[in-house]
Coordinates of C-alpha atoms and ligand atoms in Angstrom, one line a residue:
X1 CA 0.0 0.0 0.0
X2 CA 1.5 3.5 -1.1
X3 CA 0.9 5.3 1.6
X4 CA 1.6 9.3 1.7
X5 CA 4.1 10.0 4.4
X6 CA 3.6 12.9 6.8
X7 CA 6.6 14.6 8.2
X8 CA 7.4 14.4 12.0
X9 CA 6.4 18.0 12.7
X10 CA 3.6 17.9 10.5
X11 CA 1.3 15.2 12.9
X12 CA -0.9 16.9 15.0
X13 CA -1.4 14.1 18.3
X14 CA 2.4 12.3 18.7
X15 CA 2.9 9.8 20.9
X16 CA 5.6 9.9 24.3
X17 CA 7.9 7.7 23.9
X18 CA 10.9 6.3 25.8
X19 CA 14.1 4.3 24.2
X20 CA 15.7 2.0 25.3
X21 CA 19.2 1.2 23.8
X22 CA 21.5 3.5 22.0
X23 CA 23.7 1.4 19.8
X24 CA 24.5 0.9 16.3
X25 CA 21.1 -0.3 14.8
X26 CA 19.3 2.1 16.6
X27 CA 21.4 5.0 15.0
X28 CA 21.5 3.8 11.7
X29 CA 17.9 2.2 11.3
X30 CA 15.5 2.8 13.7
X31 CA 15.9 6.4 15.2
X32 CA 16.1 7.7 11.8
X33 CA 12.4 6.5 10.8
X34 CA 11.2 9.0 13.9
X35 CA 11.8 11.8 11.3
X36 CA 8.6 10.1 9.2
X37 CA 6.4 8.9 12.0
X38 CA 3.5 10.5 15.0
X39 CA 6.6 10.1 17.4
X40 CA 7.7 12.6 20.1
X41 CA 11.0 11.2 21.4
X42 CA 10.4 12.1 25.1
X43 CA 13.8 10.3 26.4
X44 CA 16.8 7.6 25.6
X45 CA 18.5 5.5 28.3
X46 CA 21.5 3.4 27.9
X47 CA 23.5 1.6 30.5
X48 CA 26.3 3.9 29.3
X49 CA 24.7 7.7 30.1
X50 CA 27.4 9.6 27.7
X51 CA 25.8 7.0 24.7
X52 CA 22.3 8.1 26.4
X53 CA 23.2 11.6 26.4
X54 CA 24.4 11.9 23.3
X55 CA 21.5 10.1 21.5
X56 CA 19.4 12.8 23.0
X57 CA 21.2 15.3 21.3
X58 CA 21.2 13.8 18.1
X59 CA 17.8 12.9 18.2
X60 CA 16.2 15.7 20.0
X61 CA 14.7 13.9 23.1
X62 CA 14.5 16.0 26.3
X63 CA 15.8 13.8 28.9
X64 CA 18.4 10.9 29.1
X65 CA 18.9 8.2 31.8
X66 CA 21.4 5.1 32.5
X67 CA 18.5 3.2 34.1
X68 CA 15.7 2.4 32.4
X69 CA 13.2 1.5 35.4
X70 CA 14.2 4.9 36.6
X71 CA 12.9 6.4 32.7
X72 CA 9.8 4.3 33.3
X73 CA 9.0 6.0 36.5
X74 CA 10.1 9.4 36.1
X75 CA 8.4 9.8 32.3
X76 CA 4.9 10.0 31.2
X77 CA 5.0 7.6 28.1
X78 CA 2.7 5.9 25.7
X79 CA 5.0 3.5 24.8
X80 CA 8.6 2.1 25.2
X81 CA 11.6 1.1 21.6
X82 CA 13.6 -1.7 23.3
X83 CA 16.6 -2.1 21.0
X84 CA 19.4 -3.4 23.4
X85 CA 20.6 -7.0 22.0
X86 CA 21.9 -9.9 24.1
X87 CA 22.7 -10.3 27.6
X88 CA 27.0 -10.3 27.8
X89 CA 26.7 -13.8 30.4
X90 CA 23.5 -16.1 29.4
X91 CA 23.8 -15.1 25.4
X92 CA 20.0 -14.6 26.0
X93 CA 18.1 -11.8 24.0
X94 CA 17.2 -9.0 26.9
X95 CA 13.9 -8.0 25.2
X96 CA 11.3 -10.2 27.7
X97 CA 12.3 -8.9 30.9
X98 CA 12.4 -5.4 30.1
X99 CA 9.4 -5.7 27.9
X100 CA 7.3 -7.2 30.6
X101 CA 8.4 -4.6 33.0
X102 CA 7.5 -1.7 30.5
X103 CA 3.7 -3.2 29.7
X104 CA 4.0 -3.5 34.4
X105 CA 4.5 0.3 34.2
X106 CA 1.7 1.0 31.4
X107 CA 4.0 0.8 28.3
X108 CA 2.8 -0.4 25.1
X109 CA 6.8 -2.7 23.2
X110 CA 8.3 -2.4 20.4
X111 CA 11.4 -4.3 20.6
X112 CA 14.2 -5.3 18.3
X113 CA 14.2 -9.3 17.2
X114 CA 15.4 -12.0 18.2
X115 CA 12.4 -11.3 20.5
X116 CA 13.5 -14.2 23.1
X117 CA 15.8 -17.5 23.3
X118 CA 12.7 -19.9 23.7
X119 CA 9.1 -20.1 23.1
X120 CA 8.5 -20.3 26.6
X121 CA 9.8 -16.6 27.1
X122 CA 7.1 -15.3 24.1
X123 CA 4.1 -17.3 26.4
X124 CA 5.6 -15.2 29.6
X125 CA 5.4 -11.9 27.9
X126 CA 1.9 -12.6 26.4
X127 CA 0.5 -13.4 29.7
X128 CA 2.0 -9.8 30.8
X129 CA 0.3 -8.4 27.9
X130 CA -3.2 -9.7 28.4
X131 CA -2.9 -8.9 32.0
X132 CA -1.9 -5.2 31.5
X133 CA -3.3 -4.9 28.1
X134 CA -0.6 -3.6 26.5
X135 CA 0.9 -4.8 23.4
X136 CA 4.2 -5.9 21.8
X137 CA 5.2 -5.4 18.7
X138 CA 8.6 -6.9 17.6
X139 CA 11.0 -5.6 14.6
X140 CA 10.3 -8.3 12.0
X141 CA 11.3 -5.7 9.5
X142 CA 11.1 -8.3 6.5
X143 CA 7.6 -8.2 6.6
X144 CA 7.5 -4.8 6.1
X145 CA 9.6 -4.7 2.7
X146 CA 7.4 -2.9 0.5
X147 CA 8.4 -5.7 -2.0
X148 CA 6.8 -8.0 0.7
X149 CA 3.9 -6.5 1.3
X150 CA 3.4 -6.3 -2.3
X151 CA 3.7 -10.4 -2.6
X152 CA 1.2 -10.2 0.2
X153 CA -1.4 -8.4 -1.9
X154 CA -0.5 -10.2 -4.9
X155 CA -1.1 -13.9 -3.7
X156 CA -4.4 -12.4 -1.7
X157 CA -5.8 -11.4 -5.1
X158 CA -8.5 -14.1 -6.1
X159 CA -6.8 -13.9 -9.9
X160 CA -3.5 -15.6 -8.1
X161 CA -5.5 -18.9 -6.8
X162 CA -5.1 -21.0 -4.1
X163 CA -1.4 -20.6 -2.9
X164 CA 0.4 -24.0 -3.2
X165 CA 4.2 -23.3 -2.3
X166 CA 6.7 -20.5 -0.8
X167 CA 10.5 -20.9 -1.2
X168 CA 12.9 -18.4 0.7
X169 CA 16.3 -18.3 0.3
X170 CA 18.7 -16.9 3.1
X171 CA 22.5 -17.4 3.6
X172 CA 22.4 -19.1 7.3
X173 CA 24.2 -22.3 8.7
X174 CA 22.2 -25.0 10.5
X175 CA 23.9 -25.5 14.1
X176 CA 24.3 -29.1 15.3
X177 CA 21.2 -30.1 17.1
X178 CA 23.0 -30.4 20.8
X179 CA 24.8 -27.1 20.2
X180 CA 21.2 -25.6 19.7
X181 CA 19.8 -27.5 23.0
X182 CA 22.8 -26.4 25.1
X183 CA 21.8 -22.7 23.7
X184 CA 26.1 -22.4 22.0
X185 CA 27.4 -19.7 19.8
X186 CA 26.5 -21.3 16.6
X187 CA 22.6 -21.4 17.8
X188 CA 22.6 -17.5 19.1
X189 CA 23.9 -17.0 15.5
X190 CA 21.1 -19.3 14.2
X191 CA 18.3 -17.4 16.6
X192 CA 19.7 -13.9 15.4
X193 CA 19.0 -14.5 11.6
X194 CA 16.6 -17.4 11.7
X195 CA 13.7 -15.0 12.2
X196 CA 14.4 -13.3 9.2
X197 CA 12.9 -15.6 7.1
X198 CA 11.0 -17.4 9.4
X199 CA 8.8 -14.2 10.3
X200 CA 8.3 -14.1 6.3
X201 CA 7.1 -17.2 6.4
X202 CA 4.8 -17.2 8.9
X203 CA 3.5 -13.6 7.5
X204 CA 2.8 -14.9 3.4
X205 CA 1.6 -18.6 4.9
X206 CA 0.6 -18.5 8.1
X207 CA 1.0 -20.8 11.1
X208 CA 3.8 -24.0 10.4
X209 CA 2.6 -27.3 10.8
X210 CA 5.7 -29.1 10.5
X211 CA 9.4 -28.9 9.3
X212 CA 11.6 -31.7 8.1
X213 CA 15.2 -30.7 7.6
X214 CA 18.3 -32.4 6.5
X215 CA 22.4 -30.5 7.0
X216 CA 25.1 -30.6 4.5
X217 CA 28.4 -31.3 5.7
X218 CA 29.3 -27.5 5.8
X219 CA 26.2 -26.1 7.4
X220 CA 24.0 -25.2 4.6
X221 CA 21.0 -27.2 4.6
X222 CA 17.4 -27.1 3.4
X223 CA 13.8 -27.1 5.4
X224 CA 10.5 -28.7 3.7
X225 CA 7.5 -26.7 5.8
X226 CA 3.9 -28.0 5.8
X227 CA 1.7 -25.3 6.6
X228 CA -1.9 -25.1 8.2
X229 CA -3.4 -24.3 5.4
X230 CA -2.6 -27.0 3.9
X231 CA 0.4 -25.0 1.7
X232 CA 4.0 -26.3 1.3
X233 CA 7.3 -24.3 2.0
X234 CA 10.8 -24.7 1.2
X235 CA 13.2 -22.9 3.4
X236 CA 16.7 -23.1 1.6
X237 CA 19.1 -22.4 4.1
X238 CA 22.8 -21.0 2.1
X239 CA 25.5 -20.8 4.2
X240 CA 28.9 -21.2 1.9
X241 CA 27.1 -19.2 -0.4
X242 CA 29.7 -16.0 -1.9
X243 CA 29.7 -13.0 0.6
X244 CA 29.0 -10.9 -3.1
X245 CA 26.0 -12.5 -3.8
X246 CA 22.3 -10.9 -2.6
X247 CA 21.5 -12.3 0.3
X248 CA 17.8 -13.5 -0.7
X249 CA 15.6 -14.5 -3.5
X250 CA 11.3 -16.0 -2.4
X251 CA 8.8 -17.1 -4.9
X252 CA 5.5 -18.4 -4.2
X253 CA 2.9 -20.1 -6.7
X254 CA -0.6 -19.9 -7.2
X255 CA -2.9 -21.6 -9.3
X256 CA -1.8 -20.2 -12.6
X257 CA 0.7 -17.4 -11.6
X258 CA 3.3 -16.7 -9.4
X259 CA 5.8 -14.2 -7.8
X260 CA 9.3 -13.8 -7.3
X261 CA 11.5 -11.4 -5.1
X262 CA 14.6 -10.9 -5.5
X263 CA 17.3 -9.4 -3.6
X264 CA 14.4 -8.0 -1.1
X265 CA 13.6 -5.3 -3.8
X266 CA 13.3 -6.3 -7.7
X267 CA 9.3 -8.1 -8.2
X268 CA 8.5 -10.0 -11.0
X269 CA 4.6 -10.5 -10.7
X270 CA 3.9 -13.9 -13.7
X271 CA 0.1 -13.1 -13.4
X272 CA -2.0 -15.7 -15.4
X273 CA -1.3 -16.4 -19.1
X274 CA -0.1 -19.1 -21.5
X275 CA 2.7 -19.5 -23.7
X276 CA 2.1 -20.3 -27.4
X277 CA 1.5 -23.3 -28.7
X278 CA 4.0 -26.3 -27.9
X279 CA 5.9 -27.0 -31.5
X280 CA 4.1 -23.9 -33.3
X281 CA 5.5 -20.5 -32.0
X282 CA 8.0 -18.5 -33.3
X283 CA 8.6 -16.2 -30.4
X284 CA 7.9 -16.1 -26.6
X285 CA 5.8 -12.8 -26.6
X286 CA 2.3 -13.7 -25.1
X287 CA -0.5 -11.0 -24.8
X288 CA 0.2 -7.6 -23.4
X289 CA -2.3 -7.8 -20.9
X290 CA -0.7 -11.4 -19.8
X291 CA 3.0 -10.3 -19.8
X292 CA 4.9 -10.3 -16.7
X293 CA 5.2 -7.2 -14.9
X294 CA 8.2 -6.0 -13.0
X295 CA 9.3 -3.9 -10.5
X296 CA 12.3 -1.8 -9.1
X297 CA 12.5 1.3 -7.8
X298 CA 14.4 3.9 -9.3
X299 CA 17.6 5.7 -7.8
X300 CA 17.7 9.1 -9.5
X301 CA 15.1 11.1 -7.6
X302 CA 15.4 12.2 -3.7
X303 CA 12.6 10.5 -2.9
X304 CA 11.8 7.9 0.4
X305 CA 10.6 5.1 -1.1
X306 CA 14.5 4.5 -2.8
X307 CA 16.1 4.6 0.8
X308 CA 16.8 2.1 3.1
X309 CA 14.9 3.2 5.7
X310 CA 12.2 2.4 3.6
X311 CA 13.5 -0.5 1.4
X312 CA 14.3 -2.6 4.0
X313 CA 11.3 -1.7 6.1
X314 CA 12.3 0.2 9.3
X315 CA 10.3 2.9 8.8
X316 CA 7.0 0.5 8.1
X317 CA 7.2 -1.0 11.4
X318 CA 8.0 1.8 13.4
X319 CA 4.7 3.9 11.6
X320 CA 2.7 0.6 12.0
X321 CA 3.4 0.6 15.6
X322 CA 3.1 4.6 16.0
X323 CA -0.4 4.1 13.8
X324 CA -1.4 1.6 16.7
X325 CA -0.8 3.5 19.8
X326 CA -2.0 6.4 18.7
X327 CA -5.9 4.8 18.0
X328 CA -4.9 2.2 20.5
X329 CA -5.1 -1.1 18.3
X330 CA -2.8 -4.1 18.5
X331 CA -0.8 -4.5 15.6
X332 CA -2.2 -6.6 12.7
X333 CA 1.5 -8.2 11.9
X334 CA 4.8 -8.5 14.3
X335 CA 2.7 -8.9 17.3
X336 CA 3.7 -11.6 20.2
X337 CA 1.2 -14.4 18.3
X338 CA 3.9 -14.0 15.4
X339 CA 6.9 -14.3 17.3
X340 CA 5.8 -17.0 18.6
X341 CA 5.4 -19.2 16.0
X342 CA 9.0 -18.1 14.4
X343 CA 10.1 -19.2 17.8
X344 CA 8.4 -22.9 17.3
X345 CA 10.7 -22.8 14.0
X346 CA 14.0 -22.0 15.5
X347 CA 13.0 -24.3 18.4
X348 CA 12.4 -27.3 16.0
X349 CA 15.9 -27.6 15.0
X350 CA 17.0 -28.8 18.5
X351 CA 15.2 -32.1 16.6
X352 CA 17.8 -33.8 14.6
X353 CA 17.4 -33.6 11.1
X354 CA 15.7 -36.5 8.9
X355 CA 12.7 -36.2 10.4
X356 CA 9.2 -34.8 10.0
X357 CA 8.9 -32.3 13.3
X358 CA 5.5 -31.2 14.2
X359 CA 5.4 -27.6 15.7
Ligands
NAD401 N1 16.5 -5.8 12.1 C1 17.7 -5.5 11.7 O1 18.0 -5.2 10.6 C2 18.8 -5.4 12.8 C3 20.1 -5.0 12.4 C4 21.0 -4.9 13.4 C5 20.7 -5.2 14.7 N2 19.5 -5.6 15.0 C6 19.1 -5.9 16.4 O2 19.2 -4.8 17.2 C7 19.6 -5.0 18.5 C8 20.7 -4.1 18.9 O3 21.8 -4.3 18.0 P1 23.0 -3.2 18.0 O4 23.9 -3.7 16.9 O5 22.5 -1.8 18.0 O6 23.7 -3.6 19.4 P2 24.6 -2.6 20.3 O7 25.4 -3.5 21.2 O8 25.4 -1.7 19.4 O9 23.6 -1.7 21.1 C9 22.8 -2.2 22.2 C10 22.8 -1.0 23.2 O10 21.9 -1.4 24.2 C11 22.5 -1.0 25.5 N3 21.8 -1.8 26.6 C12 21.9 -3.1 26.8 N4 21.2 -3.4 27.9 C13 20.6 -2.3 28.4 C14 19.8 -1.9 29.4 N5 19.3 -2.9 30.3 N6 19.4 -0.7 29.6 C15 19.8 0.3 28.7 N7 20.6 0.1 27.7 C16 21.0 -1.2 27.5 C17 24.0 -1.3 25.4 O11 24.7 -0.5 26.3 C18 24.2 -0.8 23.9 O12 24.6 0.5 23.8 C19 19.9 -6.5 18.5 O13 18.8 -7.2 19.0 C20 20.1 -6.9 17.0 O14 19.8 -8.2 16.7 C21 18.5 -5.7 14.1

């Protein structure tokens, strides 16, 4: 959906917000998108204050703090960005317990992924959320690619069928199932890009049913998915592939037509047609209003829809999330229902592979 973006400034209700985390992602990726949304960054906090400090320069909050409990009772917010990463000692993402104190203090979430290290920790924060009746939203920016949520309107449309199958590439090694039940390096790897795709996944196709995987020798591996609707899924898993190649490529079929993604931003929609006859044509050229139609965006003007902010989704979730709070709605995507079926995903590969897993 092209939607017409209003400036910061421009909005005339904003909602209070308090940030937590003042690191790389959040300077590059996600404090930028504030410039485009109903946000009024009330104050940042990070465990180091001159970080803290100086994010609130930058981004023109009021107030900074080193401890966020003490942000969550000095400030009047709507809502709470948690964007801090991994805890040093356990490996462990630190979004649940800082979520589920921000919803305790009247907070509506939005927090970076991996949302948690288990599934367990999702079903802990959603009990918090019904009880305070606040909601989380987590950064599954994938499914807010505008190439994404184009695929999602395309394979909606009753001219694109039933869908049948989904295949997603992404460069990621499979750890060995016991280093992923003993929580090692190779599975906090596998949990910090994992969701990528899986939150794709389960946006296009639904809930997962059931996974059977097999490894290759050097890590790469590839994932059959059986979906609840009945749909089939292959998630093709690349690690070894060349550090110059683009990192993804999905297509998914219909009944008659398909569409393909590639490198998260050029779409080829193959809406329904037929080629000539087998034996008889003389060139590939099917009807105009049959032919294939692509899509990239164009680099030439100063526009937001050809930055990255955009192209890679940041800015969708934060305005989604914005959007939500300010008509107090849950979120219709990236919500803790989501999470928590990428969660079963990653969680099925402590199985070992060669077997059909059921989620
Ligand atoms: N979606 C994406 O494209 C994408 C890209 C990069 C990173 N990320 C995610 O963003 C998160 C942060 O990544 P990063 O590279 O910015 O990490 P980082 O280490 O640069 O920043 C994290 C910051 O959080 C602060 N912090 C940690 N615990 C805190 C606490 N209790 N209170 C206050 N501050 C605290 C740290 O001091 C640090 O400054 C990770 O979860 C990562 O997976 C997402």
């Amino acid at each position: 959906m092209n939607i017409r973006v209003t400036y910061r400034h421009e909005y005339l209700r904003r909602i209070r917000v308090g940030y937590i985390g003042c690191g790389g992602h959040s300077y590059r990726n996600v404090l930028p998108t504030f410039a485009y949304c109903p946000i009024d960054l009330v104050a940042t906090c990070d465990l180091d204050a001159d970080k803290a400090r100086a994010f609130a320069r930058q981004f023109g909050a009021e107030r900074f703090y080193a401890d966020y409990r003490e942000m969550l009772t000095q400030e009047a917010l709507d809502a709470v960005f948690i964007v801090t990463g991994y805890d040093r000692q356990t490996r462990k993402p630190l979004y649940p317990p800082l979520a589920m104190d921000a919803m305790q203090a009247g907070c509506h979430v939005w927090m970076e992924k991996p949302p948690a290290a288990s599934a367990d920790e999702i079903r802990a924060m959603m009990a918090v959320s019904e009880q305070t009746k606040k909601f989380v939203m987590v950064g599954f920016k994938k499914c807010f690619f505008p190439a994404i949520e184009k695929v999602k309107d395309l394979i909606g449309r009753e001219e694109f069928g039933h869908v049948g199958t989904i295949y997603v590439r992404y460069p990621q090694s499979i750890p060995l199932p016991e280093q992923m039940r003993r929580y090692e390096p190779p599975a906090v790897g596998f949990l910090d890009h994992i969701v990528h795709p899986a939150s794709i996944l389960v946006y296009l196709m639904g809930d997962i049913q059931s996974v059977f995987y097999e490894r290759s020798p050097n890590g790469s591996g590839s994932a059959l998915l059986k979906f609840a609707n009945g749909a089939t899924g292959v998630l093709h898993l690349t690690a070894g592939q060349s550090g110059t190649s683009p990192l993804e490529r999905l297509e998914v079929t219909g009944s008659g037509a398909n569409v393909v993604v590639d490198n998260g931003i050029k779409l080829t929609y193959y809406r329904p047609g037929a080629r000539g006859a087998y034996g008889r044509s003389s060139h590939y050229f099917g009807a105009d209003e049959q032919a294939p139609i692509y899509w990239e965006p164009e680099f030439s003007l100063g526009q937001l829809y050809n930055q990255g902010i955009f192209l890679l989704g940041y800015w969708g979730e934060v305005y989604h999330f914005a959007e939500c709070v300010l008509n107090d709605r849950p979120p219709r995507r990236c919500d803790l229902r989501h999470a928590l079926e990428v969660m079963k995903l990653y969680e099925a590969f402590k199985q070992p592979p060669g077997m059909v897993i059921t989620l």
